[in-house]
Amino acid sequence: MSRSKYFCVMALALVAALVCSIPVYAQEKIIKIGALYPMTGRAGLYGLDSVDAAEMAIEEINSKGGVNGYKLELTNTDSKAKPDYSVMVAKRYITQDKTHFLFGVVSSAVGLALTEVSKQYKKIFIGTDHASTQLTTDKFQPYYFRVSNNTFQSMAAGALYLKELQQTKPWETIAYIGPDYAYGHDQWQELKYNLDRFGVKYKSVGEYWPKLFAPDYTAFITSIINDKPDILVAGFWGGDTVAFIKQAQPYGLFKKTLYFHPDAGGNYELMSAMGSELPEGLVLSARHHNNWPETALNKEYVEKFFKRTGRYPTYAAEGAYAGIYAIAEAVKKVGNPDDTEALVKALEGLKIQLPEDPEGFTSYIDPETHQIVQVQAIGLTKPNDKFPPAKMMLGDWKIYKAEDLLPPKDYAERLKKK
Amino acid sequence: MKKSLFNKDIIFWGLFVVVFGSVPFLKQSDYHLMLANSILIWGMFAVAFNMLFGVTGMLSFGQALYYGLGAYSVGLVVKNYGPSLFLPAIGLGVVLAVITSILVGLLVIRLSGVYFTVLTLAFGQLAWQITFRWYHFTGGDDGIQGIMPSGVLENHTVYYYFTFVLVILAIWFLRRVANSPMGLVLRCIRQNPERVRFLGRRVRRNQLRIYVISSFFAALAGGLMTGVTNSIHPDMFYWTTSGEVILMAVLGGIGQFFGPFIGATVIIIIQDVVGARTEYWSLIIGLIMMVMVLGMPRGLVGEIRGLKARFAPGRMSRG
């Protein structure tokens, strides 16, 4: 066989592979949702939980006959948390698979890359689990909607908590530890901004920037002990929280200073990983809690998820669950999943009752920023073994009204100027 | 012999032009265009990388440095000065890559074997760290989004043909280098650098030349890629990017000029086809690599040439 022949073979293989990659869909009325969750690596659990919860929501809706005769269908591709690869897949979803919605994403970097694709192709992108405030402020584009809280909302609730705390238990000094990348830096900036906004007086005595996924925090722990802050604000993500708390405990850090972690600290992942080792009295929050609010909807959601997967959900799951219901509601209003502009209008201001809504409150999407507006609850770690393997859960809740947590109107301008 | 080599080249180019040139007409969606564009760009990157690895025997684990440099030059220029400077920014990227590769090259070529590999890796990772942490300038781990080419290049088909022509020129140039007296010296350096010195040829000068040439095309690949994905990210500097291009070269066959191009094609298609169906695509790539290394050490193209020699009595394999 000459070289020309095998190049022929290669060329044919290329064409064959391209043709094979075209999926075949049955001719029924389907709302196609193209998701991009990481299924491997450090963020793998978040992806797994999100896909399970999204499929659970889809089954619930489809078993009741779907939406206006349409069935929902989710396709997930492992994003590998890589933006360039995710962009390729998103373009495949839109141009080839004719997906109606882009969906998901754990990493903010992937979210920022996909919002550009969504803007370019005028396809709605439902963000379920990435917290970068930029997406709904200075990088905002009309086809992007987020159905989970962003870091600004968590930090605004955190600042209000610290303000109240100052009145009951006076504190003066504060320090921050967070991963040295955008997510870590954003949280600290936003907390300081909100503390100033709410007129809280404080003195910052230290900032510590370990690397993301750093294995050893000893040097930081000893510095924190030397700097003696009254409050230690943490901005860790994922398994880093577990590693830090485990390493800091033998130093008695949590007896000397109040550990305060309002964005992702209260994730069930931490409680299940640490069991009874988790110290009592840490102040944590997350975008969803398995034991708050004690509404029928939340209980049913958590139990159903447990029955389906054999584990309790992390906060990521509820974001995906909310995303599917938001899509279903919007399609119900419009009547079909093809009229993107009408769907955008339907999603703007959409009210949707979610597991994380307390009695008397319904989450809604802010028509201006396309950010969901939700109540935030901050709690203290307390013994509670109702959600094994966790032995500690949050309790003594403090609840913050959704409207108080939104960024002021000029915030996007402020970010742009930076 | 020379004539037959020329004929085969003509056949390759003919096929190459027909297959890739017809994608815009045969495509069913924009996605196919994007996929073909990625294959062209990664293919060029892999062929240029192989000039260093397969031809000269210098396994650089830091070519991501130049790929990233090319991409970030375009990203930063477009972000700060507007999309009209997209093309000059690609030029800037390759110029910066040439300057950097001369400076870095002068240091790294003093070492050989695994020491060379580790030092190139160190430089690559250094660039990654800087990009990752210099938040205000590079956008940190969030990267930069919305990098669109301007003017006629805004059209995806035009951009595809623009890349296509550049890749043809790049591969043609690299082919010329590989077949030139310099290419011969490079092969000799791989086999026996001492002997090259005895023959009165400069080893380091030739190594530096090919390092710079390879880095030039890595940066060009990075710059062109920004027009396809419209966003950049520090991962482009990360060692996994260098690893991917090594994988492509090894899969296609490092002993063959066009091998890495085929390797890039196969890996991108596997990623696409398998990745769309299961998250275990890396397992499939892993298995393929295992089979390749254990059973087909000459790579896809090398093994096919080997087969050709076996079934054609009286003909010797040049593989």
XYZ file of C-alpha atoms in Angstrom:
737
model
C 0.000 0.000 0.000
C 1.482 3.307 -1.008
C 1.509 6.339 1.195
C -1.169 7.928 -0.925
C -3.450 5.001 -0.200
C -3.102 5.169 3.506
C -3.740 8.888 3.438
C -6.884 7.997 1.533
C -7.776 5.607 4.340
C -7.053 8.287 6.918
C -9.164 10.809 5.067
C -12.019 8.333 4.814
C -11.675 7.573 8.515
C -11.936 11.295 9.241
C -15.064 11.686 7.167
C -16.559 8.503 8.657
C -15.868 9.705 12.166
C -17.461 13.058 11.422
C -20.568 11.374 10.065
C -20.739 8.929 12.995
C -20.643 11.786 15.442
C -24.003 13.065 14.267
C -26.556 11.874 16.805
C -29.918 10.605 15.677
C -32.978 11.892 17.489
C -36.422 10.454 17.473
C -39.099 12.610 15.932
C -40.902 13.543 19.145
C -41.213 16.966 20.663
C -38.149 17.400 22.820
C -36.611 20.239 24.793
C -32.915 19.563 24.389
C -30.636 20.656 27.199
C -26.890 20.473 26.652
C -25.037 20.268 29.964
C -21.338 20.612 30.666
C -20.482 19.349 34.125
C -17.098 18.047 35.174
C -17.442 14.331 35.914
C -13.831 13.665 36.791
C -11.178 15.278 38.948
C -11.664 17.400 42.064
C -14.978 18.865 40.960
C -16.288 15.464 39.868
C -18.677 15.050 42.825
C -20.325 18.387 42.044
C -20.857 17.300 38.456
C -22.198 13.923 39.500
C -24.650 15.475 41.991
C -25.755 18.081 39.466
C -26.465 15.533 36.731
C -28.344 13.269 39.171
C -30.475 16.149 40.443
C -31.155 17.451 36.921
C -32.233 13.986 35.790
C -34.412 13.680 38.874
C -36.152 16.942 38.004
C -36.545 15.834 34.378
C -38.139 12.542 35.443
C -40.524 14.409 37.732
C -41.606 16.721 34.933
C -41.720 14.098 32.172
C -43.716 11.664 34.337
C -46.394 14.342 34.619
C -46.586 14.573 30.848
C -43.781 17.037 30.208
C -44.292 20.687 29.300
C -46.874 21.614 26.653
C -46.402 18.202 25.085
C -42.597 18.509 25.085
C -40.385 16.070 26.950
C -37.180 17.300 28.525
C -33.911 15.641 27.580
C -30.494 16.246 29.093
C -27.178 15.416 27.468
C -24.079 15.886 29.575
C -20.503 15.937 28.351
C -17.631 15.881 30.834
C -16.309 19.439 30.680
C -13.062 18.289 32.305
C -13.269 21.820 33.806
C -11.406 22.973 30.665
C -12.772 26.143 29.041
C -11.396 25.556 25.531
C -12.781 22.030 25.351
C -16.099 23.180 26.825
C -16.393 25.873 24.150
C -15.995 23.201 21.463
C -18.675 21.023 23.035
C -21.040 23.970 23.519
C -20.698 24.855 19.856
C -21.431 21.251 18.957
C -24.539 21.333 21.153
C -25.792 24.485 19.472
C -24.872 24.088 15.830
C -25.129 20.353 15.405
C -27.266 18.819 18.126
C -29.640 21.822 17.937
C -29.807 22.072 21.702
C -32.263 24.636 23.058
C -30.400 25.462 26.257
C -26.811 25.391 27.483
C -26.755 24.230 31.043
C -24.569 23.768 34.074
C -20.922 24.408 34.714
C -19.065 24.276 38.024
C -15.983 26.316 37.139
C -16.406 30.058 36.728
C -13.730 30.067 34.027
C -15.827 27.634 31.973
C -18.920 29.719 32.754
C -17.235 32.881 31.469
C -16.147 31.104 28.280
C -19.624 29.650 27.672
C -21.477 32.898 28.243
C -19.581 34.206 25.196
C -20.749 31.243 23.125
C -24.301 31.818 24.361
C -24.081 35.477 23.356
C -22.579 34.696 19.953
C -25.223 32.110 19.023
C -28.099 33.741 20.920
C -28.834 30.568 22.907
C -29.908 30.674 26.523
C -27.312 29.528 29.033
C -28.665 28.492 32.441
C -25.886 28.741 35.026
C -26.387 26.433 37.979
C -23.208 26.237 40.001
C -20.563 28.843 39.296
C -20.356 31.778 41.608
C -18.368 34.483 39.805
C -20.330 37.730 40.209
C -18.916 38.983 36.890
C -21.367 36.849 34.916
C -24.336 38.856 36.123
C -22.573 42.231 36.375
C -19.806 43.443 34.056
C -19.792 40.301 31.833
C -23.577 40.199 31.695
C -25.218 39.314 28.382
C -28.962 38.927 27.782
C -28.973 35.168 27.156
C -27.366 34.255 30.468
C -29.387 33.348 33.590
C -28.102 32.081 36.917
C -30.247 30.007 39.252
C -27.895 29.819 42.236
C -26.477 32.551 44.464
C -23.257 34.275 43.449
C -20.383 35.147 45.773
C -21.645 38.715 46.150
C -24.885 37.517 47.698
C -23.038 35.175 50.082
C -20.635 37.917 51.082
C -23.406 40.459 51.587
C -25.139 37.984 53.923
C -21.768 37.369 55.588
C -21.230 41.102 56.150
C -24.696 41.430 57.693
C -23.961 38.487 59.976
C -20.695 40.077 61.116
C -22.486 43.385 61.701
C -25.019 41.709 63.994
C -22.287 39.744 65.718
C -20.444 42.946 66.567
C -23.433 44.074 68.590
C -23.718 40.894 70.648
C -20.080 39.796 70.809
C -17.803 42.747 70.006
C -15.015 41.884 67.590
C -12.410 44.156 66.035
C -9.943 42.283 63.904
C -10.505 40.179 60.849
C -8.266 38.104 58.564
C -8.896 36.264 55.333
C -7.649 32.971 53.933
C -8.667 31.860 50.473
C -7.286 30.168 47.395
C -5.019 32.317 45.255
C -7.228 32.540 42.185
C -10.152 34.623 41.009
C -12.794 32.964 43.208
C -10.697 33.460 46.361
C -9.836 37.094 45.603
C -13.382 38.020 44.584
C -14.834 36.840 47.898
C -12.463 38.957 49.984
C -13.026 42.064 47.854
C -16.788 41.586 48.030
C -16.817 41.015 51.768
C -14.777 44.175 52.410
C -17.011 46.106 50.027
C -20.123 44.922 51.874
C -18.666 45.530 55.338
C -17.977 49.135 54.262
C -21.408 49.403 52.663
C -23.125 48.334 55.886
C -20.912 50.593 57.995
C -19.102 47.841 59.893
C -15.874 48.959 61.565
C -13.072 46.413 61.347
C -9.317 46.096 61.172
C -7.821 43.622 58.739
C -4.786 41.924 60.305
C -3.838 39.475 57.605
C -4.505 37.998 54.185
C -3.297 34.506 53.371
C -3.290 33.107 49.868
C -2.558 29.393 49.675
C -2.701 27.777 46.262
C -5.882 26.062 45.147
C -5.721 22.395 46.181
C -2.656 23.057 48.359
C -1.828 19.975 50.407
C -0.252 21.701 53.424
C -1.563 24.734 55.323
C 0.727 24.566 58.365
C 2.652 27.759 57.585
C -0.598 29.692 57.125
C -2.092 28.290 60.330
C 0.861 29.415 62.445
C 0.748 32.893 60.838
C -2.961 33.170 61.616
C -2.352 32.178 65.239
C 0.365 34.864 65.486
C -1.826 37.544 63.924
C -4.665 36.732 66.358
C -7.696 37.795 64.317
C -11.053 37.704 66.108
C -12.685 36.466 62.926
C -11.051 34.284 60.270
C -12.972 34.553 57.009
C -12.368 31.599 54.701
C -12.976 31.401 50.977
C -11.911 27.820 50.326
C -13.591 25.677 47.741
C -14.266 21.930 47.629
C -11.942 19.579 49.455
C -9.642 22.438 50.495
C -12.016 23.321 53.357
C -11.737 19.780 54.712
C -7.928 19.798 54.448
C -7.617 23.181 56.174
C -9.965 22.373 59.063
C -8.312 19.000 59.667
C -4.876 20.604 59.786
C -5.883 23.632 61.862
C -7.715 21.698 64.561
C -4.644 20.311 66.400
C -3.377 23.917 66.760
C -6.548 24.879 68.608
C -7.199 27.559 65.979
C -10.977 27.313 66.300
C -10.865 28.006 70.030
C -8.872 31.197 69.489
C -10.653 32.628 66.501
C -14.094 32.377 64.920
C -14.037 30.471 61.641
C -16.391 32.162 59.201
C -17.014 30.696 55.745
C -20.168 32.082 54.134
C -19.970 31.049 50.449
C -19.173 27.347 50.170
C -18.213 26.403 53.749
C -21.597 24.947 54.647
C -21.575 22.473 51.784
C -22.736 19.007 52.811
C -19.473 17.698 51.299
C -17.635 19.089 54.362
C -20.045 17.540 56.890
C -19.974 14.122 55.231
C -16.185 14.118 54.830
C -15.412 15.131 58.412
C -18.094 13.302 60.388
C -17.591 13.804 64.129
C -14.193 15.439 63.578
C -15.873 18.666 62.467
C -15.519 21.216 65.287
C -18.630 22.743 66.823
C -19.408 26.438 66.512
C -17.981 27.174 63.018
C -20.063 29.748 61.140
C -20.843 28.423 57.671
C -23.204 28.786 54.796
C -23.789 27.413 51.304
C -26.192 27.800 48.394
C -28.466 25.041 49.701
C -28.767 23.164 52.999
C -30.156 19.673 53.502
C -31.716 20.614 56.869
C -32.921 24.142 56.140
C -35.606 25.316 55.490
C -37.739 22.647 57.063
C -40.370 22.861 54.368
C -42.100 19.869 52.827
C -40.535 20.693 49.459
C -36.971 20.665 50.791
C -37.514 17.474 52.803
C -39.034 15.742 49.819
C -36.212 16.899 47.539
C -33.460 15.685 49.911
C -35.153 12.336 50.566
C -35.835 11.714 46.906
C -32.233 12.464 46.027
C -31.061 10.125 48.779
C -33.327 7.315 47.589
C -32.112 7.741 44.043
C -28.378 7.939 44.672
C -27.751 6.577 48.170
C -26.109 9.838 49.264
C -27.293 13.240 50.423
C -26.902 16.086 47.946
C -24.236 18.788 47.955
C -25.409 22.330 47.152
C -24.458 21.831 43.509
C -27.381 19.438 43.078
C -30.049 21.949 44.005
C -28.717 24.450 41.468
C -29.169 21.917 38.670
C -32.609 20.932 39.996
C -33.623 24.603 40.001
C -32.253 25.073 36.483
C -34.443 22.330 35.018
C -37.555 23.727 36.703
C -36.725 27.221 35.457
C -36.488 25.888 31.890
C -39.772 23.977 32.274
C -41.552 27.059 33.634
C -40.234 29.297 30.863
C -41.239 26.837 28.117
C -44.664 26.498 29.733
C -45.137 30.257 29.491
C -43.913 30.544 25.910
C -45.402 27.308 24.574
C -42.293 26.096 22.731
C -38.536 25.887 23.309
C -37.563 27.479 19.960
C -38.457 31.127 20.453
C -35.341 32.238 22.313
C -36.302 35.893 22.612
C -39.675 34.994 24.129
C -37.971 32.557 26.495
C -35.619 35.315 27.654
C -38.649 37.481 28.388
C -40.318 34.583 30.218
C -37.254 33.909 32.359
C -36.889 37.570 33.300
C -38.739 37.953 36.573
C -39.754 34.271 36.593
C -40.979 33.150 40.027
C -40.133 29.630 40.990
C -40.704 27.748 44.230
C -37.509 25.873 45.110
C -36.414 23.515 47.904
C -34.243 26.247 49.410
C -37.111 28.748 49.728
C -38.413 29.221 53.291
C -42.156 29.548 53.986
C -43.573 32.689 52.471
C -40.767 33.301 49.982
C -40.483 32.372 46.331
C -37.194 32.672 44.446
C -37.312 34.906 41.397
C -34.971 35.894 38.608
C -33.991 39.558 38.692
C -35.044 40.881 35.254
C -32.111 43.277 35.087
C -29.165 41.107 36.030
C -30.709 37.660 35.300
C -29.467 36.572 38.713
C -31.797 34.498 40.884
C -32.759 36.280 44.082
C -32.833 34.010 47.108
C -32.772 34.027 50.867
C -29.438 33.122 52.451
C -29.189 31.238 55.737
C -25.997 31.179 57.803
C -25.652 28.639 60.601
C -23.352 27.199 63.259
C -22.051 23.638 63.234
C -23.927 21.536 65.806
C -24.238 17.806 66.484
C -26.856 16.259 64.211
C -26.697 12.721 62.824
C -29.841 12.724 60.728
C -27.864 12.947 57.484
C -25.194 10.237 57.763
C -22.248 9.964 57.394
C -22.336 13.559 58.732
C -22.351 13.851 62.515
C -22.537 17.639 62.544
C -24.902 19.838 60.594
C -25.683 23.533 60.685
C -28.168 24.994 63.146
C -28.986 28.251 65.024
C -29.805 29.765 61.663
C -29.703 33.448 60.860
C -31.735 34.318 57.797
C -31.002 37.193 55.400
C -33.612 38.679 53.140
C -32.927 38.225 49.448
C -33.366 41.876 48.481
C -30.688 43.003 50.972
C -28.078 40.840 49.304
C -28.177 42.234 45.783
C -25.336 44.401 44.504
C -26.161 48.117 44.220
C -26.968 49.430 40.749
C -23.537 51.002 40.219
C -21.644 47.822 41.097
C -21.306 46.592 37.506
C -19.907 49.980 36.474
C -17.425 49.778 39.326
C -16.202 46.376 38.154
C -15.903 47.537 34.557
C -13.759 50.505 35.570
C -11.388 48.171 37.378
C 14.064 8.109 -5.319
C 13.899 11.858 -5.075
C 11.280 11.908 -7.765
C 9.105 9.330 -6.005
C 9.334 11.291 -2.773
C 8.212 14.358 -4.697
C 5.294 12.444 -6.228
C 4.177 11.177 -2.877
C 4.329 14.654 -1.477
C 2.141 15.848 -4.310
C -0.357 13.107 -3.529
C -0.361 14.018 0.158
C -0.868 17.674 -0.578
C -3.570 16.896 -3.086
C -5.476 14.801 -0.575
C -4.865 17.284 2.198
C -6.194 20.157 0.135
C -9.193 18.173 -1.131
C -10.204 16.807 2.303
C -9.721 19.961 4.331
C -10.599 22.314 1.501
C -13.985 20.675 1.061
C -15.011 20.750 4.732
C -16.882 24.083 4.379
C -18.947 22.549 1.552
C -19.585 19.187 3.194
C -20.109 20.368 6.769
C -23.494 19.879 8.343
C -22.943 22.531 10.944
C -20.491 25.164 12.074
C -19.208 22.662 14.538
C -17.596 20.542 11.827
C -15.765 23.605 10.603
C -14.511 24.255 14.100
C -13.440 20.652 14.521
C -11.562 20.678 11.211
C -9.979 23.990 12.171
C -8.773 22.549 15.469
C -7.322 19.557 13.645
C -5.432 21.855 11.270
C -4.039 23.999 14.078
C -3.133 21.153 16.420
C -1.757 19.226 13.447
C 0.578 22.111 12.607
C 1.580 22.409 16.268
C 2.295 18.668 16.444
C 4.322 18.610 13.215
C 6.364 21.601 14.414
C 6.860 19.962 17.790
C 8.012 16.777 16.113
C 10.755 18.667 14.286
C 12.191 19.085 17.752
C 11.344 15.684 19.198
C 11.182 13.137 16.394
C 13.748 14.725 14.089
C 16.305 16.266 16.461
C 15.660 14.078 19.505
C 14.945 16.976 21.868
C 11.888 16.107 23.970
C 10.599 19.503 25.046
C 7.920 19.345 27.706
C 7.446 23.087 27.573
C 6.064 23.902 24.124
C 2.898 25.056 25.868
C 4.914 28.145 26.820
C 4.929 29.291 23.179
C 1.428 28.091 22.426
C 0.195 30.114 25.405
C 2.335 33.094 24.470
C 0.788 33.172 21.006
C -2.717 32.905 22.430
C -2.255 35.486 25.186
C -0.645 37.987 22.808
C -3.799 37.897 20.719
C -6.099 37.839 23.746
C -4.496 40.743 25.552
C -4.093 42.910 22.459
C -7.699 42.340 21.351
C -9.008 42.913 24.873
C -7.096 46.162 25.353
C -6.946 47.620 21.846
C -9.869 46.098 20.002
C -10.398 43.293 17.497
C -9.014 45.279 14.553
C -5.548 44.345 15.805
C -6.256 40.590 15.702
C -3.839 39.905 12.856
C -1.002 42.140 14.068
C -1.446 40.457 17.461
C -0.788 37.040 15.916
C 2.374 38.585 14.460
C 3.296 40.001 17.845
C 2.786 36.580 19.416
C 5.188 34.845 17.057
C 7.768 37.623 17.403
C 7.597 37.353 21.192
C 7.864 33.586 20.889
C 10.977 33.904 18.736
C 12.613 36.294 21.221
C 11.639 34.152 24.210
C 12.707 30.939 22.532
C 16.131 32.396 21.725
C 16.602 33.453 25.357
C 15.192 30.259 26.853
C 16.793 28.155 24.123
C 20.282 29.440 24.912
C 19.821 28.086 28.423
C 18.016 24.822 27.773
C 20.036 23.489 24.848
C 23.073 23.339 27.117
C 21.439 20.284 28.585
C 20.417 17.102 26.892
C 18.155 14.148 27.545
C 15.957 14.226 30.605
C 17.625 17.390 31.944
C 16.591 19.284 28.839
C 13.048 17.946 29.199
C 12.772 18.942 32.860
C 14.148 22.430 32.260
C 11.716 23.096 29.404
C 8.928 21.867 31.686
C 10.107 24.289 34.379
C 9.982 27.269 32.007
C 6.528 26.271 30.812
C 5.207 25.957 34.347
C 6.775 29.291 35.274
C 4.820 30.974 32.496
C 1.670 29.197 33.649
C 2.128 30.374 37.235
C 2.681 33.967 36.146
C -0.409 33.918 33.946
C -2.483 32.238 36.635
C -1.536 34.677 39.370
C -1.138 37.970 37.519
C -4.834 38.459 37.836
C -5.143 42.096 36.828
C -3.177 41.734 33.629
C -4.000 38.259 32.369
C -7.423 37.714 33.950
C -5.944 34.945 36.141
C -7.673 31.588 35.993
C -10.791 33.190 34.518
C -8.861 33.830 31.319
C -10.048 36.277 28.654
C -13.235 35.807 26.669
C -14.846 37.280 23.616
C -11.748 37.410 21.414
C -13.181 37.796 17.920
C -11.242 38.395 14.729
C -12.360 41.499 12.876
C -13.321 42.297 9.284
C -13.648 39.444 6.810
C -12.126 37.009 9.289
C -15.255 37.340 11.411
C -16.875 34.959 8.946
C -16.164 31.410 10.146
C -15.572 30.027 6.661
C -13.157 32.823 5.763
C -11.304 32.281 9.025
C -11.157 28.564 8.292
C -9.572 29.140 4.888
C -7.213 31.686 6.397
C -6.003 29.059 8.897
C -5.946 26.440 6.161
C -3.591 28.498 3.985
C -1.315 29.331 6.918
C -1.152 25.682 7.949
C -0.306 24.630 4.392
C 2.491 27.195 4.298
C 3.734 26.129 7.717
C 3.797 22.423 6.889
C 5.341 23.082 3.492
C 8.079 25.123 5.179
C 8.696 22.499 7.847
C 8.820 19.796 5.169
C 11.429 21.827 3.327
C 13.464 22.168 6.510
C 13.175 18.445 7.232
C 14.439 17.566 3.749
C 17.163 20.233 3.659
C 20.816 19.735 4.598
C 19.872 21.279 7.934
C 17.253 18.549 8.395
C 19.963 15.994 7.756
C 22.219 17.578 10.371
C 19.291 17.557 12.824
C 18.778 13.830 12.280
C 22.475 13.276 12.800
C 22.286 15.255 16.044
C 19.564 12.908 17.250
C 21.700 9.875 16.476
C 25.151 11.016 17.444
C 25.862 14.631 18.398
C 29.543 13.924 19.034
C 30.004 12.742 15.502
C 28.287 15.848 14.158
C 30.849 17.929 15.992
C 33.669 15.887 14.525
C 32.206 16.447 11.098
C 32.572 20.174 11.690
C 28.912 21.032 12.179
C 27.634 23.117 15.070
C 25.311 21.078 17.240
C 24.000 23.800 19.538
C 23.454 26.330 16.798
C 21.311 23.846 14.879
C 19.481 22.823 18.023
C 18.717 26.447 18.800
C 17.536 27.061 15.247
C 15.068 24.226 15.315
C 13.947 25.135 18.836
C 13.150 28.648 17.631
C 11.424 27.401 14.470
C 9.308 24.936 16.439
C 8.393 27.604 18.991
C 7.462 30.026 16.200
C 4.832 27.602 14.915
C 3.647 26.732 18.424
C 2.922 30.432 18.967
C 1.224 30.669 15.572
C -0.972 27.727 16.586
C -1.856 29.429 19.867
C -2.703 32.690 18.122
C -4.862 30.985 15.502
C -6.663 28.928 18.138
C -8.009 32.076 19.826
C -9.987 32.770 16.666
C -11.615 29.331 16.941
C -12.498 29.128 20.646
C -12.780 32.921 21.132
C -11.492 32.559 24.666
C -8.168 31.844 26.318
C -7.208 30.342 29.613
C -3.987 29.739 31.599
C -4.371 26.008 30.891
C -2.917 26.797 27.490
C 0.420 27.259 29.299
C -0.034 24.207 31.493
C 2.089 21.079 31.093
C -0.958 19.105 29.986
C -0.974 21.128 26.758
C 2.635 20.112 26.122
C 1.656 16.579 27.062
C -1.170 16.560 24.562
C 1.077 17.529 21.674
C 3.572 14.823 22.693
C 0.704 12.337 22.736
C -0.315 13.370 19.232
C 3.234 13.000 17.930
C 3.750 9.600 19.557
C 0.381 8.301 18.412
C 0.939 9.330 14.818
C 4.563 8.253 14.786
C 7.515 10.441 15.609
C 9.658 8.920 12.899
C 7.312 10.157 10.170
C 7.014 13.732 9.016
C 3.234 13.672 8.647
C 2.713 11.214 11.533
C 1.990 13.880 14.195
C -0.643 15.441 11.939
C -2.467 12.110 11.742
C -1.976 11.710 15.505
C -3.608 15.107 16.117
C -6.502 14.169 13.834
C -7.087 10.861 15.597
C -6.885 12.317 19.125
C -9.214 15.220 18.388
C -11.749 12.911 16.759
C -11.555 10.392 19.620
C -12.022 13.225 22.098
C -15.041 14.401 20.179
C -16.737 11.109 19.396
C -15.972 9.287 22.639
C -16.229 12.421 24.800
C -19.761 13.004 23.537
C -20.842 9.565 24.710
C -18.963 8.890 27.904
C -16.806 10.702 30.410
C -14.313 7.858 30.190
C -12.729 9.147 26.983
C -9.384 9.554 28.724
C -9.513 5.844 29.569
C -9.909 5.087 25.864
C -6.971 7.363 24.976
C -4.973 5.688 27.755
C -5.719 2.231 26.400
C -4.876 3.282 22.856
C -1.595 4.768 24.043
C -0.763 1.593 25.935
C -1.412 -0.514 22.847
C 0.610 1.930 20.750
C 3.621 1.987 23.039
C 3.679 -1.776 23.606
C 2.558 -3.056 20.230
C 3.116 -0.273 17.712
C 6.097 1.731 18.894
C 6.540 3.401 15.514
C 3.163 5.108 15.725
C 0.192 4.788 13.364
C 1.899 6.029 10.244
C 5.121 4.192 11.028
C 3.340 0.882 11.535
C 1.289 1.287 8.369
C 4.485 1.904 6.444
C 5.949 -1.179 8.123
C 2.978 -3.246 6.974
C 3.350 -1.886 3.500
C 6.960 -3.051 3.450
C 6.021 -6.499 4.738
C 3.363 -7.101 2.102
C 5.371 -5.701 -0.776
C 8.160 -8.217 -1.408
C 11.349 -6.758 -2.687
C 10.671 -3.308 -1.279
C 12.449 -1.912 1.710
C 10.718 0.215 4.269
C 12.127 3.643 4.683
C 10.206 4.009 7.982
